[in-house]
Amino acid sequence: QVQLVESGGGLVQSGGSLTLSCATSVSFFNSKTMAWYRQAPGKQREFVASIDRGGNRIYVNSVKGRFTISRDNAKRTVFLQMNSLKPEDAAVYYCNTFPQSTSWGQGTQVTVSS
């Protein structure tokens, strides 16, 4: 059973920043594409960003230029640096592989006040 433990969420004002972390027990982590997803109330979970084994990054258009995904292979951890946060970024954020596996963590709540 893969473990995914997200942390770093919180309440921040619009325009503020947060850094999310995700500690994983993913096997062969170095070779996996890792990603962040988010789910806002009443909406489906959506892809936010991914980073592959070579460090290539993909972002959903709405966060380009504001969010940065990174990884620490030695610690099997994935990060999401979020800057210039907007109220529409408020959601529960999850990490997972890409494509996603069936194992999900508890997520970390991000709340952005306007």
PDB file of C-alpha atoms in Angstrom:
ATOM      1  CA  GLN A   1       0.000   0.000   0.000  1.00  0.00           C
ATOM      2  CA  VAL A   2       1.557   3.259  -1.139  1.00  0.00           C
ATOM      3  CA  GLN A   3       1.574   6.000   1.460  1.00  0.00           C
ATOM      4  CA  LEU A   4       1.209   9.629   0.455  1.00  0.00           C
ATOM      5  CA  VAL A   5       1.315  12.253   3.201  1.00  0.00           C
ATOM      6  CA  GLU A   6       0.619  15.819   2.158  1.00  0.00           C
ATOM      7  CA  SER A   7       1.344  18.802   4.368  1.00  0.00           C
ATOM      8  CA  GLY A   8       1.898  22.539   4.256  1.00  0.00           C
ATOM      9  CA  GLY A   9      -1.587  23.799   3.559  1.00  0.00           C
ATOM     10  CA  GLY A  10      -3.248  26.582   5.474  1.00  0.00           C
ATOM     11  CA  LEU A  11      -5.032  29.896   5.295  1.00  0.00           C
ATOM     12  CA  VAL A  12      -3.375  32.623   3.268  1.00  0.00           C
ATOM     13  CA  GLN A  13      -4.454  35.966   1.896  1.00  0.00           C
ATOM     14  CA  SER A  14      -4.886  36.493  -1.805  1.00  0.00           C
ATOM     15  CA  GLY A  15      -1.470  37.141  -3.296  1.00  0.00           C
ATOM     16  CA  GLY A  16       0.277  35.108  -0.633  1.00  0.00           C
ATOM     17  CA  SER A  17       2.423  31.999  -0.886  1.00  0.00           C
ATOM     18  CA  LEU A  18       2.493  28.458   0.445  1.00  0.00           C
ATOM     19  CA  THR A  19       4.754  25.485  -0.078  1.00  0.00           C
ATOM     20  CA  LEU A  20       3.191  22.042  -0.004  1.00  0.00           C
ATOM     21  CA  SER A  21       5.128  18.857   0.656  1.00  0.00           C
ATOM     22  CA  CYS A  22       4.262  15.251  -0.028  1.00  0.00           C
ATOM     23  CA  ALA A  23       6.225  12.453   1.590  1.00  0.00           C
ATOM     24  CA  THR A  24       5.730   9.178  -0.217  1.00  0.00           C
ATOM     25  CA  SER A  25       6.547   5.511  -0.023  1.00  0.00           C
ATOM     26  CA  VAL A  26       6.290   5.117  -3.776  1.00  0.00           C
ATOM     27  CA  SER A  27       8.490   2.298  -5.034  1.00  0.00           C
ATOM     28  CA  PHE A  28      11.021   3.212  -7.682  1.00  0.00           C
ATOM     29  CA  PHE A  29      10.238   6.842  -6.945  1.00  0.00           C
ATOM     30  CA  ASN A  30      13.134   8.094  -9.052  1.00  0.00           C
ATOM     31  CA  SER A  31      11.579   6.655 -12.177  1.00  0.00           C
ATOM     32  CA  LYS A  32       8.025   7.837 -11.567  1.00  0.00           C
ATOM     33  CA  THR A  33       6.293  10.941 -12.804  1.00  0.00           C
ATOM     34  CA  MET A  34       4.810  12.641  -9.754  1.00  0.00           C
ATOM     35  CA  ALA A  35       1.976  15.114  -9.737  1.00  0.00           C
ATOM     36  CA  TRP A  36      -0.178  17.378  -7.674  1.00  0.00           C
ATOM     37  CA  TYR A  37      -3.946  17.400  -7.958  1.00  0.00           C
ATOM     38  CA  ARG A  38      -6.598  19.478  -6.241  1.00  0.00           C
ATOM     39  CA  GLN A  39     -10.279  19.250  -5.477  1.00  0.00           C
ATOM     40  CA  ALA A  40     -12.425  22.258  -4.686  1.00  0.00           C
ATOM     41  CA  PRO A  41     -15.816  21.872  -2.977  1.00  0.00           C
ATOM     42  CA  GLY A  42     -18.424  20.592  -5.384  1.00  0.00           C
ATOM     43  CA  LYS A  43     -15.886  20.005  -8.148  1.00  0.00           C
ATOM     44  CA  GLN A  44     -14.019  17.034  -9.497  1.00  0.00           C
ATOM     45  CA  ARG A  45     -10.399  16.494  -8.627  1.00  0.00           C
ATOM     46  CA  GLU A  46      -8.187  18.101 -11.252  1.00  0.00           C
ATOM     47  CA  PHE A  47      -4.578  17.884 -12.334  1.00  0.00           C
ATOM     48  CA  VAL A  48      -2.378  20.792 -11.263  1.00  0.00           C
ATOM     49  CA  ALA A  49       1.236  19.966 -12.113  1.00  0.00           C
ATOM     50  CA  SER A  50       3.589  17.085 -12.806  1.00  0.00           C
ATOM     51  CA  ILE A  51       7.305  16.448 -12.849  1.00  0.00           C
ATOM     52  CA  ASP A  52       8.900  13.478 -14.550  1.00  0.00           C
ATOM     53  CA  ARG A  53      12.095  11.585 -13.851  1.00  0.00           C
ATOM     54  CA  GLY A  54      14.060  14.027 -15.944  1.00  0.00           C
ATOM     55  CA  GLY A  55      12.696  17.090 -14.185  1.00  0.00           C
ATOM     56  CA  ASN A  56      10.369  18.081 -17.017  1.00  0.00           C
ATOM     57  CA  ARG A  57       7.359  19.938 -15.693  1.00  0.00           C
ATOM     58  CA  ILE A  58       3.805  20.349 -16.910  1.00  0.00           C
ATOM     59  CA  TYR A  59       1.275  22.757 -15.416  1.00  0.00           C
ATOM     60  CA  VAL A  60      -2.403  23.385 -15.864  1.00  0.00           C
ATOM     61  CA  ASN A  61      -2.815  26.755 -17.568  1.00  0.00           C
ATOM     62  CA  SER A  62      -4.416  28.392 -14.560  1.00  0.00           C
ATOM     63  CA  VAL A  63      -1.267  28.027 -12.409  1.00  0.00           C
ATOM     64  CA  LYS A  64       1.474  28.578 -14.983  1.00  0.00           C
ATOM     65  CA  GLY A  65       3.928  31.203 -13.825  1.00  0.00           C
ATOM     66  CA  ARG A  66       2.686  31.026 -10.238  1.00  0.00           C
ATOM     67  CA  PHE A  67       3.271  27.425  -9.099  1.00  0.00           C
ATOM     68  CA  THR A  68       6.475  25.403  -9.214  1.00  0.00           C
ATOM     69  CA  ILE A  69       6.649  21.650  -8.726  1.00  0.00           C
ATOM     70  CA  SER A  70       9.878  20.022  -7.595  1.00  0.00           C
ATOM     71  CA  ARG A  71      11.081  16.749  -6.169  1.00  0.00           C
ATOM     72  CA  ASP A  72      13.706  15.307  -3.846  1.00  0.00           C
ATOM     73  CA  ASN A  73      14.386  11.779  -5.013  1.00  0.00           C
ATOM     74  CA  ALA A  74      16.555  10.907  -2.020  1.00  0.00           C
ATOM     75  CA  LYS A  75      13.664  11.693   0.311  1.00  0.00           C
ATOM     76  CA  ARG A  76      10.901  10.505  -2.048  1.00  0.00           C
ATOM     77  CA  THR A  77       9.212  13.834  -1.546  1.00  0.00           C
ATOM     78  CA  VAL A  78       7.396  16.146  -3.922  1.00  0.00           C
ATOM     79  CA  PHE A  79       6.886  19.873  -3.389  1.00  0.00           C
ATOM     80  CA  LEU A  80       4.566  22.498  -4.753  1.00  0.00           C
ATOM     81  CA  GLN A  81       5.602  26.111  -4.334  1.00  0.00           C
ATOM     82  CA  MET A  82       2.531  28.287  -4.788  1.00  0.00           C
ATOM     83  CA  ASN A  83       2.890  32.029  -5.256  1.00  0.00           C
ATOM     84  CA  SER A  84       0.392  34.781  -6.038  1.00  0.00           C
ATOM     85  CA  LEU A  85      -2.411  32.634  -4.693  1.00  0.00           C
ATOM     86  CA  LYS A  86      -5.949  33.439  -5.766  1.00  0.00           C
ATOM     87  CA  PRO A  87      -9.269  32.541  -4.155  1.00  0.00           C
ATOM     88  CA  GLU A  88      -9.904  30.094  -6.999  1.00  0.00           C
ATOM     89  CA  ASP A  89      -6.811  28.132  -5.900  1.00  0.00           C
ATOM     90  CA  ALA A  90      -8.586  27.140  -2.692  1.00  0.00           C
ATOM     91  CA  ALA A  91      -8.965  23.364  -2.583  1.00  0.00           C
ATOM     92  CA  VAL A  92      -7.692  20.208  -0.971  1.00  0.00           C
ATOM     93  CA  TYR A  93      -4.368  19.402  -2.615  1.00  0.00           C
ATOM     94  CA  TYR A  94      -3.174  15.850  -3.170  1.00  0.00           C
ATOM     95  CA  CYS A  95      -0.078  14.292  -4.619  1.00  0.00           C
ATOM     96  CA  ASN A  96       0.031  11.058  -6.570  1.00  0.00           C
ATOM     97  CA  THR A  97       1.808   9.482  -9.444  1.00  0.00           C
ATOM     98  CA  PHE A  98       0.942  10.412 -13.008  1.00  0.00           C
ATOM     99  CA  PRO A  99      -1.036   8.641 -14.246  1.00  0.00           C
ATOM    100  CA  GLN A 100      -2.636   8.533 -10.846  1.00  0.00           C
ATOM    101  CA  SER A 101      -2.712   5.391  -8.783  1.00  0.00           C
ATOM    102  CA  THR A 102      -5.650   4.307  -6.661  1.00  0.00           C
ATOM    103  CA  SER A 103      -3.799   5.258  -3.461  1.00  0.00           C
ATOM    104  CA  TRP A 104      -4.591   8.732  -2.216  1.00  0.00           C
ATOM    105  CA  GLY A 105      -3.468  10.527   0.906  1.00  0.00           C
ATOM    106  CA  GLN A 106      -5.603  12.691   3.113  1.00  0.00           C
ATOM    107  CA  GLY A 107      -4.656  15.825   1.223  1.00  0.00           C
ATOM    108  CA  THR A 108      -3.847  19.234   2.621  1.00  0.00           C
ATOM    109  CA  GLN A 109      -6.345  22.087   2.701  1.00  0.00           C
ATOM    110  CA  VAL A 110      -5.465  25.396   1.071  1.00  0.00           C
ATOM    111  CA  THR A 111      -7.742  28.321   1.855  1.00  0.00           C
ATOM    112  CA  VAL A 112      -7.263  31.692   0.164  1.00  0.00           C
ATOM    113  CA  SER A 113      -9.040  34.725   1.524  1.00  0.00           C
ATOM    114  CA  SER A 114      -9.842  37.603  -0.790  1.00  0.00           C
TER     115      SER A 114
END
